[in-house]
Each structure stands twice: as C-alpha cells, then as structure tokens.
Coordinates of C-alpha atoms in Angstrom, one line a residue:
Chain A
M30 CA -48.0 6.1 -15.3
F31 CA -45.9 3.9 -17.3
W32 CA -44.5 7.3 -18.5
T33 CA -43.7 8.5 -15.2
F34 CA -41.6 5.5 -14.6
L35 CA -39.7 6.2 -17.9
S36 CA -39.1 9.7 -17.5
V37 CA -37.2 9.7 -14.1
G38 CA -35.0 7.0 -15.9
Q39 CA -35.4 4.2 -13.1
K40 CA -34.4 1.3 -15.6
T41 CA -34.6 -1.3 -12.9
Y42 CA -38.3 -0.2 -11.8
S43 CA -39.5 0.1 -15.4
L44 CA -38.5 -3.1 -16.4
L45 CA -40.1 -4.6 -13.2
F46 CA -43.1 -2.5 -14.1
V47 CA -43.7 -3.8 -17.7
K48 CA -43.4 -7.2 -16.4
S49 CA -45.9 -6.5 -13.5
L50 CA -48.4 -5.4 -16.1
V51 CA -49.6 -9.1 -16.3
N52 CA -50.4 -9.4 -12.7
P53 CA -52.6 -6.8 -11.1
H54 CA -51.2 -7.2 -7.5
L55 CA -47.8 -7.5 -8.3
H56 CA -48.4 -4.5 -10.4
A57 CA -49.9 -2.2 -7.3
Y58 CA -46.9 -3.5 -5.1
I59 CA -44.2 -2.4 -7.5
C60 CA -46.2 1.0 -7.8
S61 CA -46.3 1.4 -4.1
E62 CA -42.7 0.0 -3.3
Y63 CA -41.4 2.4 -6.3
Y64 CA -42.7 5.5 -4.6
R65 CA -41.8 4.5 -1.1
Q66 CA -38.1 4.0 -2.4
K67 CA -38.6 7.0 -4.2
I68 CA -39.6 9.2 -1.1
L69 CA -36.7 7.6 0.7
F70 CA -33.7 8.1 -1.6
M71 CA -34.7 9.6 -5.0
S72 CA -36.5 12.8 -3.6
N73 CA -33.3 14.6 -4.3
E74 CA -32.1 13.3 -8.0
K75 CA -28.6 14.8 -7.0
F76 CA -28.8 12.4 -3.9
S77 CA -29.2 8.9 -6.0
K78 CA -26.6 10.0 -8.4
S79 CA -24.0 10.9 -5.9
S80 CA -21.2 8.7 -5.0
I81 CA -22.6 8.6 -1.1
G82 CA -26.1 8.4 -2.4
K83 CA -25.2 5.1 -4.4
K84 CA -23.4 3.7 -1.2
V85 CA -26.4 4.4 1.1
I86 CA -28.7 2.6 -1.2
M87 CA -26.1 -0.4 -1.3
G88 CA -26.1 -0.3 2.6
L89 CA -29.6 -0.1 3.2
T90 CA -30.4 -3.1 0.7
G91 CA -27.5 -5.0 2.1
L92 CA -29.1 -4.7 5.6
F93 CA -32.5 -5.3 4.5
L94 CA -31.0 -8.6 2.7
I95 CA -29.0 -9.5 5.9
S96 CA -32.7 -9.4 7.8
F97 CA -33.8 -12.0 5.5
L98 CA -30.9 -14.2 5.9
V99 CA -31.7 -14.1 9.8
I100 CA -35.2 -15.5 9.2
H101 CA -34.0 -17.6 6.6
V102 CA -31.2 -19.4 8.8
T103 CA -33.7 -19.9 11.8
L104 CA -36.1 -21.5 9.6
N105 CA -33.6 -24.0 7.8
S106 CA -32.2 -24.7 11.2
M107 CA -35.5 -26.3 11.9
I108 CA -34.1 -29.2 10.2
F109 CA -32.0 -29.8 13.1
A110 CA -34.7 -31.1 15.2
N111 CA -34.4 -34.3 13.2
D112 CA -38.1 -35.2 13.0
G113 CA -38.2 -36.0 9.3
G114 CA -38.2 -32.6 8.3
V115 CA -41.9 -32.1 10.1
L116 CA -41.1 -28.8 11.7
F117 CA -39.2 -27.7 8.9
N118 CA -41.8 -28.3 6.5
Q119 CA -44.5 -26.6 8.7
G120 CA -42.1 -23.2 8.7
A121 CA -41.6 -23.8 4.6
D122 CA -45.3 -24.0 4.2
F123 CA -46.0 -21.1 6.5
M124 CA -43.2 -18.8 4.2
S125 CA -44.8 -20.1 1.0
H126 CA -48.4 -19.3 1.7
N127 CA -48.8 -16.3 4.1
P128 CA -49.9 -13.4 2.3
I129 CA -47.4 -11.0 4.1
I130 CA -44.5 -13.1 3.4
R131 CA -45.5 -13.3 -0.1
I132 CA -45.6 -9.4 -0.2
L133 CA -42.4 -9.2 1.6
E134 CA -41.2 -11.7 -1.1
I135 CA -41.3 -9.3 -3.8
G136 CA -39.8 -6.5 -1.7
L137 CA -37.0 -8.9 -1.2
F138 CA -36.5 -9.4 -4.9
V139 CA -36.8 -5.6 -5.3
G140 CA -34.2 -5.0 -2.7
L141 CA -31.9 -7.3 -4.4
L142 CA -32.3 -6.2 -7.8
A143 CA -31.4 -2.7 -6.3
H144 CA -28.5 -3.9 -4.5
I145 CA -26.8 -5.7 -7.8
F146 CA -28.0 -2.8 -10.3
M147 CA -26.0 -0.3 -7.9
A148 CA -23.0 -2.3 -7.2
L149 CA -22.5 -2.9 -11.1
K150 CA -22.6 0.9 -11.4
L151 CA -20.4 2.0 -8.6
T152 CA -18.0 -0.8 -10.2
L153 CA -18.1 0.7 -13.4
D154 CA -17.8 4.2 -12.0
N155 CA -14.8 3.2 -9.7
N156 CA -12.9 1.5 -12.8
K157 CA -13.0 4.7 -14.6
A158 CA -11.3 6.5 -11.5
R159 CA -8.5 4.7 -12.1
P160 CA -7.7 4.1 -16.0
I161 CA -4.3 3.4 -15.4
K162 CA -3.6 0.4 -13.2
Y163 CA -0.1 0.2 -11.0
A164 CA 2.6 -2.1 -12.1
V165 CA 2.8 -3.2 -8.5
T166 CA 0.1 -3.1 -5.6
K167 CA 0.5 -4.4 -2.3
G168 CA -3.0 -4.3 -1.3
N169 CA -2.7 -6.9 1.6
A170 CA -0.6 -4.6 3.5
N171 CA -3.3 -2.0 4.1
S172 CA -6.6 -4.0 3.7
K173 CA -8.3 -7.1 3.9
W174 CA -8.4 -9.2 0.8
Y175 CA -12.4 -9.7 1.0
S176 CA -12.8 -6.2 1.5
R177 CA -11.5 -5.8 -1.7
S178 CA -13.4 -8.6 -3.6
M179 CA -16.7 -7.6 -2.8
G180 CA -17.9 -7.5 -6.5
V181 CA -16.4 -11.0 -7.2
L182 CA -17.9 -12.5 -3.9
G183 CA -21.4 -11.1 -4.7
S184 CA -21.0 -12.1 -8.4
L185 CA -20.2 -15.8 -7.0
L186 CA -23.4 -15.1 -4.9
L187 CA -25.4 -14.5 -7.8
I188 CA -24.5 -17.5 -9.7
F189 CA -25.0 -19.5 -6.5
L190 CA -28.4 -17.9 -6.2
V191 CA -29.5 -18.9 -9.4
V192 CA -28.5 -22.5 -8.8
H193 CA -30.1 -22.0 -5.3
L194 CA -33.5 -20.8 -6.7
A195 CA -33.6 -23.4 -9.3
H196 CA -33.0 -26.1 -6.4
F197 CA -36.0 -25.0 -3.8
W198 CA -37.8 -21.7 -4.9
V199 CA -39.0 -22.9 -8.3
P200 CA -40.3 -26.3 -7.5
T201 CA -42.1 -24.3 -4.2
K202 CA -43.9 -21.9 -6.8
V203 CA -44.8 -24.5 -9.2
A204 CA -46.5 -26.4 -6.2
V205 CA -48.3 -23.2 -4.6
F206 CA -49.6 -22.0 -8.3
S207 CA -50.8 -25.6 -9.0
H208 CA -52.0 -26.0 -5.8
T209 CA -50.3 -29.1 -4.8
E210 CA -48.3 -29.9 -1.8
H211 CA -44.6 -29.8 -1.9
D212 CA -42.3 -31.6 0.6
T213 CA -39.2 -28.8 0.7
F214 CA -37.5 -31.4 3.1
A215 CA -37.5 -34.2 0.8
S216 CA -36.2 -31.8 -2.0
M217 CA -33.4 -31.0 0.1
R218 CA -32.7 -34.6 0.8
E219 CA -32.6 -35.4 -3.3
V220 CA -30.4 -32.1 -4.0
F221 CA -28.2 -32.7 -0.9
K222 CA -27.5 -36.6 -2.0
E223 CA -25.2 -35.4 -4.9
W224 CA -21.6 -34.7 -3.8
Y225 CA -21.2 -32.0 -6.4
N226 CA -24.4 -30.1 -5.0
V227 CA -22.9 -30.2 -1.5
A228 CA -19.6 -28.8 -3.1
I229 CA -21.6 -25.9 -4.9
Y230 CA -23.3 -25.1 -1.5
M231 CA -20.0 -24.7 0.3
L232 CA -18.6 -22.5 -2.1
G233 CA -21.6 -20.5 -2.4
V234 CA -21.8 -20.2 1.6
I235 CA -18.1 -19.6 2.1
A236 CA -18.6 -16.7 -0.4
L237 CA -21.4 -15.5 1.6
G238 CA -19.4 -15.4 4.6
Y239 CA -16.9 -13.3 3.6
H240 CA -19.3 -11.0 2.0
L241 CA -21.1 -10.5 5.0
L242 CA -17.9 -10.2 7.0
H243 CA -17.0 -7.3 5.1
G244 CA -20.8 -5.9 4.3
F245 CA -22.3 -6.0 7.8
Q246 CA -20.0 -3.6 9.2
S247 CA -19.5 -1.8 6.1
A248 CA -23.2 -0.6 5.9
F249 CA -23.2 0.9 9.5
Q250 CA -20.0 2.9 8.3
T251 CA -21.6 4.1 4.9
L252 CA -24.7 5.0 6.8
G253 CA -22.5 7.5 8.9
L254 CA -23.5 5.1 12.1
N255 CA -19.8 5.0 13.5
H256 CA -19.2 5.8 17.3
K257 CA -16.5 5.1 19.7
K258 CA -19.0 3.5 21.9
Y259 CA -20.7 1.1 19.5
T260 CA -18.4 0.7 16.6
P261 CA -16.7 -2.1 18.1
M262 CA -19.7 -3.7 19.2
I263 CA -21.1 -3.6 15.6
K264 CA -18.0 -4.8 14.2
F265 CA -18.2 -7.8 16.9
I266 CA -21.7 -8.8 16.0
G267 CA -20.9 -8.5 12.1
S268 CA -18.2 -10.9 12.6
A269 CA -20.0 -13.2 15.0
F270 CA -23.0 -13.2 12.6
S271 CA -21.1 -14.2 9.5
V272 CA -19.3 -16.9 11.1
I273 CA -22.7 -18.5 12.7
V274 CA -24.5 -18.1 9.3
T275 CA -21.8 -19.7 7.5
I276 CA -21.3 -22.6 10.0
L277 CA -25.0 -23.2 10.2
F278 CA -25.5 -23.0 6.6
A279 CA -22.8 -25.2 5.7
A280 CA -23.9 -27.7 8.0
M281 CA -27.2 -28.5 6.5
P282 CA -25.9 -29.8 3.0
I283 CA -23.2 -31.7 5.1
V284 CA -25.6 -33.3 7.7
M285 CA -28.1 -34.3 4.8
H286 CA -25.4 -35.8 2.7
L287 CA -24.1 -37.9 5.4
G288 CA -27.5 -38.8 6.5
I289 CA -27.1 -37.6 10.1
I290 CA -30.4 -35.6 9.6
K291 CA -32.9 -38.1 7.7
Chain B
M14 CA 25.5 12.5 4.8
S15 CA 27.7 11.5 8.0
G16 CA 25.3 9.8 10.1
S17 CA 25.4 6.7 12.5
G18 CA 25.9 3.9 9.9
E19 CA 28.6 3.2 7.6
K20 CA 26.3 1.0 5.4
T21 CA 25.5 1.5 1.9
L22 CA 23.2 -0.3 -0.5
N23 CA 23.2 -1.3 -4.0
L24 CA 19.7 -0.8 -5.5
T25 CA 17.9 -1.5 -8.6
L26 CA 15.3 1.3 -9.5
K27 CA 12.2 1.0 -11.8
V28 CA 11.0 4.5 -12.5
W29 CA 8.1 5.7 -14.4
R30 CA 8.9 7.8 -17.1
Q31 CA 6.4 9.7 -19.1
K32 CA 7.5 12.8 -21.3
N33 CA 3.9 14.7 -20.5
A34 CA 0.6 14.2 -19.8
K35 CA -0.6 12.9 -23.3
A36 CA 2.5 10.7 -23.8
A37 CA 2.5 7.0 -22.8
G38 CA 4.8 5.9 -20.3
N39 CA 7.0 3.1 -19.3
L40 CA 9.3 1.9 -16.6
E41 CA 12.9 2.8 -16.7
T42 CA 15.4 0.8 -15.1
H43 CA 18.4 2.2 -12.9
Q44 CA 21.1 0.8 -11.5
L45 CA 22.5 2.8 -8.3
S46 CA 25.5 1.8 -6.0
G47 CA 26.7 2.8 -2.8
I48 CA 23.4 4.7 -1.7
S49 CA 23.7 5.4 2.5
T50 CA 21.1 4.0 4.7
D51 CA 20.9 7.4 6.2
M52 CA 19.3 9.5 3.1
S53 CA 16.0 9.8 2.6
F54 CA 14.0 8.3 -0.6
L55 CA 14.1 11.7 -2.1
E56 CA 17.9 12.2 -1.2
M57 CA 18.2 8.9 -3.1
F58 CA 16.5 10.4 -6.1
D59 CA 18.6 13.5 -6.0
V60 CA 21.7 11.3 -6.4
L61 CA 20.1 9.4 -9.1
N62 CA 19.1 12.7 -11.1
E63 CA 22.8 14.1 -10.6
K64 CA 23.9 10.8 -12.5
L65 CA 21.4 11.4 -15.1
I66 CA 22.4 14.9 -15.5
T67 CA 26.3 14.0 -15.7
D68 CA 25.5 11.3 -18.3
G69 CA 23.7 13.8 -20.2
K70 CA 20.3 12.4 -19.7
E71 CA 16.8 14.2 -18.5
P72 CA 16.4 13.9 -14.7
I73 CA 13.3 12.4 -13.3
A74 CA 10.7 15.0 -12.3
F75 CA 9.2 14.2 -9.1
D76 CA 6.9 16.5 -6.7
H77 CA 8.8 17.7 -3.4
D78 CA 8.8 20.8 -1.4
C79 CA 9.3 21.2 2.2
R80 CA 11.1 17.8 3.0
E81 CA 10.0 17.4 6.3
G82 CA 6.6 15.7 5.8
I83 CA 4.3 18.8 6.4
C84 CA 3.4 20.3 2.7
G85 CA 1.8 17.4 1.1
M86 CA 4.0 17.4 -1.9
C87 CA 5.7 14.2 -2.1
S88 CA 3.8 11.7 -3.8
M89 CA 5.7 8.4 -4.9
Y90 CA 3.9 4.9 -5.0
I91 CA 6.9 2.9 -3.7
N92 CA 6.8 -0.8 -4.4
G93 CA 2.9 -1.0 -4.4
R94 CA 2.2 1.5 -1.4
P95 CA 1.9 5.4 -1.4
H96 CA 5.0 7.0 0.7
G97 CA 6.2 3.4 0.7
P98 CA 6.8 0.4 3.2
K99 CA 6.6 2.6 6.5
Q100 CA 3.2 3.4 8.2
G101 CA 2.8 7.3 9.1
V102 CA 5.6 8.9 7.0
T103 CA 5.9 10.7 3.8
T104 CA 7.8 9.9 1.2
C105 CA 10.6 12.5 2.5
Q106 CA 10.5 11.1 6.0
L107 CA 11.1 7.6 4.5
H108 CA 14.9 6.5 4.7
M109 CA 16.9 4.1 2.9
R110 CA 17.4 1.9 5.9
S111 CA 13.8 0.7 5.5
F112 CA 15.4 -1.2 2.4
N113 CA 17.6 -4.0 1.7
D114 CA 21.0 -4.4 -0.2
G115 CA 20.2 -5.5 -4.0
E116 CA 16.6 -4.8 -3.7
T117 CA 14.4 -4.0 -6.5
I118 CA 12.2 -0.7 -6.2
V119 CA 9.5 0.1 -8.3
V120 CA 8.5 3.8 -8.3
E121 CA 5.1 4.7 -9.7
P122 CA 2.9 8.0 -9.7
W123 CA -0.3 8.3 -8.0
R124 CA -2.8 6.5 -10.3
S125 CA -6.0 8.6 -10.8
A126 CA -8.3 9.5 -13.5
A127 CA -8.5 12.8 -11.4
F128 CA -4.7 13.5 -10.8
P129 CA -3.4 13.5 -14.2
V130 CA 0.3 12.8 -14.7
V131 CA 2.3 16.1 -15.5
K132 CA 5.6 14.7 -15.8
D133 CA 7.3 11.4 -14.7
L134 CA 6.4 11.1 -11.2
A135 CA 4.7 14.4 -10.8
V136 CA 1.0 14.7 -10.9
D137 CA -1.6 17.4 -11.0
R138 CA -3.3 17.4 -7.7
S139 CA -5.3 20.9 -8.3
A140 CA -8.7 18.6 -8.1
F141 CA -8.3 18.7 -4.3
D142 CA -8.0 22.6 -4.6
R143 CA -11.2 22.8 -6.3
I144 CA -12.9 20.7 -3.7
I145 CA -11.5 22.9 -1.0
S146 CA -12.7 26.1 -2.7
S147 CA -16.1 24.4 -3.2
G148 CA -16.8 24.8 0.3
G149 CA -13.7 24.1 2.8
F150 CA -14.0 27.8 4.4
V151 CA -16.0 29.6 7.0
S152 CA -17.1 33.3 6.9
V153 CA -15.8 35.4 9.4
N154 CA -16.4 39.0 10.5
T155 CA -13.5 41.6 9.4
G156 CA -12.0 44.1 12.0
N157 CA -10.3 43.6 15.2
A158 CA -9.0 40.0 16.0
K159 CA -11.5 38.3 18.9
D160 CA -10.2 37.6 22.1
A161 CA -9.4 33.9 22.2
N162 CA -11.9 31.2 23.8
N163 CA -14.6 33.8 22.9
I164 CA -16.8 30.7 21.8
L165 CA -16.1 27.9 24.0
I166 CA -15.2 24.3 22.5
P167 CA -15.3 21.2 24.3
K168 CA -11.6 19.7 24.5
D169 CA -12.6 16.5 22.6
D170 CA -14.0 18.6 19.7
A171 CA -11.3 20.6 19.6
D172 CA -8.9 17.5 19.3
D173 CA -10.9 15.6 16.6
A174 CA -11.1 18.8 14.8
F175 CA -7.3 19.4 15.0
N176 CA -6.7 15.5 14.2
A177 CA -8.9 15.9 10.6
A178 CA -6.8 19.4 10.2
A179 CA -3.6 17.3 10.0
C180 CA -4.3 16.2 6.7
I181 CA -1.8 17.6 4.0
G182 CA -3.5 16.8 1.2
C183 CA -0.9 14.6 -0.2
G184 CA -3.4 12.4 -2.0
A185 CA -2.1 9.0 -0.4
C186 CA -5.5 8.1 0.3
V187 CA -6.7 8.2 -3.4
A188 CA -3.7 6.3 -4.5
A189 CA -4.1 3.5 -2.1
C190 CA -8.2 3.1 -2.5
K191 CA -8.9 0.6 -5.2
N192 CA -11.6 2.7 -6.1
G193 CA -9.4 6.0 -6.3
S194 CA -11.8 7.6 -3.9
A195 CA -10.9 10.8 -2.1
M196 CA -13.4 10.2 0.6
L197 CA -10.8 10.3 3.3
F198 CA -9.2 13.8 2.2
V199 CA -12.9 15.1 1.7
S200 CA -14.1 13.8 5.1
A201 CA -11.4 15.3 6.9
K202 CA -11.5 18.7 5.4
V203 CA -15.5 18.7 6.0
S204 CA -14.8 17.2 9.4
Q205 CA -12.3 19.9 10.6
L206 CA -15.0 22.7 10.0
A207 CA -18.1 20.5 10.7
L208 CA -16.8 20.0 14.1
L209 CA -16.3 23.5 15.6
P210 CA -19.4 26.0 16.0
Q211 CA -17.7 28.4 13.6
G212 CA -17.9 26.0 10.7
K213 CA -21.8 25.4 11.6
V214 CA -23.0 28.3 9.8
E215 CA -22.2 26.9 6.3
A216 CA -22.2 23.2 7.4
K217 CA -25.1 22.0 5.3
G218 CA -24.6 23.4 1.8
R219 CA -20.7 22.9 2.3
V220 CA -20.7 19.0 2.4
L221 CA -23.1 19.0 -0.5
N222 CA -21.0 21.3 -2.7
M223 CA -17.6 19.5 -1.8
V224 CA -18.9 16.0 -2.2
G225 CA -20.4 17.3 -5.7
Q226 CA -17.1 18.4 -6.4
M227 CA -15.4 15.5 -5.3
D228 CA -17.8 13.4 -7.6
E229 CA -17.5 15.7 -10.6
E230 CA -13.7 15.4 -10.4
G231 CA -13.9 11.7 -11.4
F232 CA -12.9 10.1 -7.8
G233 CA -14.5 6.6 -7.1
A234 CA -16.6 5.7 -4.4
C235 CA -15.7 4.3 -0.9
T236 CA -16.0 0.6 -0.2
N237 CA -14.8 1.1 3.2
T238 CA -11.8 -1.1 2.8
G239 CA -10.0 1.2 5.0
A240 CA -6.8 1.2 2.9
C241 CA -6.9 5.0 2.9
E242 CA -6.5 5.3 6.7
A243 CA -3.8 2.6 6.7
E244 CA -1.5 4.5 4.4
C245 CA -2.4 7.9 5.3
P246 CA 0.8 9.7 6.7
K247 CA -0.8 11.9 9.0
G248 CA -3.1 9.2 10.3
I249 CA -6.7 10.4 9.4
S250 CA -9.3 8.2 10.6
L251 CA -12.2 6.7 9.1
E252 CA -14.4 8.3 11.7
N253 CA -14.3 11.4 9.4
I254 CA -15.8 9.5 6.7
A255 CA -18.6 8.3 8.7
R256 CA -19.0 11.9 10.1
M257 CA -19.2 13.3 6.4
N258 CA -21.7 10.4 5.3
R259 CA -23.9 11.6 8.2
E260 CA -23.5 15.1 7.4
Y261 CA -24.2 14.4 3.6
L262 CA -27.3 12.5 4.5
S263 CA -28.9 14.9 6.9
S264 CA -28.2 17.7 4.4
S265 CA -29.6 16.2 1.5
L266 CA -32.8 15.4 3.5
T267 CA -33.0 18.8 4.7
Y268 CA -31.1 21.3 3.1
V269 CA -33.1 23.8 0.8
K270 CA -31.2 26.1 -1.7
K271 CA -32.4 29.5 -1.5

C-alpha cells in the first residue's frame, strides 16, 4: 500500500500517509480520500501534469475552500447575537464534536494542501516561462493588480492561517483530546483585546477579500463554466461574496476589541 | 508622408539590441528628431534604421511583413505593452500621434521561453506553428468542391468561429501574460474548429494534442488575469479559453487513443 503511494509520486499524499500511520481512523480516511481524488483527477496521468489539469485542481480545491468559508463566516456571525457567546459557543461545540464535521475537517486540510502544492508548482512553472523579464511593464493597463498577485495574497493568507490556527484551532483541539470544555468565545475576547492581533486579522481578511475577488470567478472560468447568460451573474455573486465575507470577518475583531460585543 | 498634420516629434528611443540567440542583450538609446505624427511606428523604425545605416552602424532587426494588421509578424513590446498603448491594433497600425513630443519610448522583444530572440527585436514564434500542426486542422474529402451551405451552421456558431479565426498568431497574448501563457492563441485555434461541424470529427484528439504541444513548448499556465484579451489586436475573447478548458476536460475524461 505504502509503495503504491510512492510509486505514483504524489508527494502530498505520501507525506500525509506516513503521518496518518499513527492514527488508524485518519489513515483509513486519507486512503479513501486519496483514491477518490485519484479517480477524479489523476486517472489520466497526463491530465494532472498538464497546465489545464493543474489549474482545474486549483479551481476545484478553491471552490471547496470557498464552501468552507460560507460555513465559517455563518457560524462566526453568531457572535452578533450579543448574548455573551452562548449561541456562538453552541455552534463551535457542534463543529468540534460532530463526527461528520471531523471527517470533513481532514478533507479541508487535504484540499488546502492540494491548493498550496499546486499553486507552488504552477508558480515555479510560470516563472520558467519567462526567464528574461521586461525592463518596463504596464500591468495595470490590461489587468487588475489582485488578479496578478494571487501568489502573494495566498502567501499572506498562509502566514495568517498559521497565526489564526494557533489562536483558535489548537486550543479547541487540545480541549477535545483532553475531554475538557473550551470556551471559544472567551478566547476570541482574549485574542482581540490586543490591538496588534486586530491589525493582523485586518490584514489577513483584506488579503482574503482580494484573493476571493479574483479567485471566485476565476475558478468558474478555469472549469470552462463561461456562458453569456450566467457569467455576469457568477462575477456579481463572486464580488458580492468577497465583499460580504470581508466585511463580516473584519467586523468581528473590531466589535470585540471595542467591547460592543461582550 | 504628406498628411493632415504638420506636427513632428523629438523622441528618445531605448531599443533592445541582441546580436543573436545566445548573446546577452541590452537597451540601446537613440535620439530621433522631426518624426511626423502621421508615421506608423514601423515607419519611424525605418527612419531610425536609415540613420543607422548612414552612420555606418548595424540596423535594428525587427519583424514586419504586411504592414496592414493582418499578418501577425510585427511584435514589439512598447512602453510595457505589446503593440503599444492603443487597443485593438498591431504595431504597424500604431501611429506616432499616439506619442508625445519629448517622450522616451522603450521597445523590447516578446519575452517568453518559447519565443527565443533571433536578433534584436525579432523572435522565433515557430512554437505556434508546431502547436497548429499538432492538431489545428480538419480532414476533408478530395475531389470536386462541395456546394456552399451543404451543412447548415447556426449563424451564431459561424460568427463565434469566425471571430476566433480572426487570430493572426502574433503572440501578443503570450507577451502580455504575466505567466507567458499561450492559452488565448491555442484556445482561438481550438475554438474556430470545435465550433463547426467539420471540426467535430477530430475534436477530442485535437484539444489534447494542441494543449500537450503548448505545454511542451514551455508556455506558462493561465491565471485568468485577462491581460491577453485586453492586449489582443484582434479582440479574441476569453470565452475561447473557457471553451478550450471544457473541451480539454471532457476529452481527458472520455478520449481513448486507439
């Protein structure tokens, strides 16, 4: 089994596979997820190596991560109930204990890793396609700056994500495994007490907003879903989604820092 | 050169000079005076080259052929944009009235690993030819010419195919793309055939072969910035790229090479 993983050369999976050996449940999941993805994208070896194939994997994983954001922003918006975090903590408790969500969470990490891995691969390939750069370029004359900066925005997001997981995800995991109660709302209050944390979250959320502003509609184009009738709608929904998610996420640290939500 | 305007320009030109494909190049500065605003950009280069020849210097090599915007040979990257500051024109259709007196103009060749510089501003775009020969054709019966309109084609499909076929293969899309991707060119060539019944016969293998050749030539991948569409002198639409993605996806899933 192990050699099967290595032989197809999927480094992401073999790495996860080795790590999952210590946990039989995780191990079984990674195996099934691997084969699901293999059937989906990698049945044709050429496909996953082609420029379009790699982009399709970027688009699909991107849309999958967007679907997670919908749940994340909805659940977090429960703090606006301003009930001392009762409703929010119920939601957080459900997310950290429900077995289906637990499994989906592993899928989320797999999707995220695939998105990052493919982005790195594509960026390196794309840099090779223009070894000698122009002395003068006027990018703004033909495209939006954020559409050309997905790698930079994504890297910022990755750094932010490490900080973000350390703030909220790690303490929740510790609580789950030590069978203790964890008050996520209280830890939000704790983190957002500090102005510099609020500043970090503002930067992270703005990077997310611009990443989505290009990524949402770009994913549809990559999957070939372009149609005179529906593309304007997709672009509108993409922009609206990016703005709404950014505003909601940005509002959370601010209202908690200012003590509007207690 | 007797035109509508009496206006003339004094210009500073910074032009890429490179002896051959292997040599290192650099930007060379030239002063030009009395350039008529009615000249095309290439005519301005002709004036510069005559001056260089008179001075006993090597003239600048640059690609050009029809000088009426249909051959796709002219290929200058002018002040940070392929074919210069105007939209929907090739370099030969760009006129000096688009520039200001005293302006500095930087002229570079297309920059792409797949388009090696031959000399100065001339680049080798035979990568495009190899992509075309890998699948950009249809098989037809020989013999007498068929009656026109033998196969009925919806007007909209015919128009879309014709618009895709307007691509002159100049490579401005590759030059404009931050990834040096040739997706707009290849998608136009795939689309012009995929949209028509005559092209359906070889459609599945065609897209796989052409995309395969595109990757082999060393072009980058598409990040949907839309720079290619904005800079294309023939207004080739991004819809073609989506169509090629669709074709490629469905062919990858179902095509079996016998």
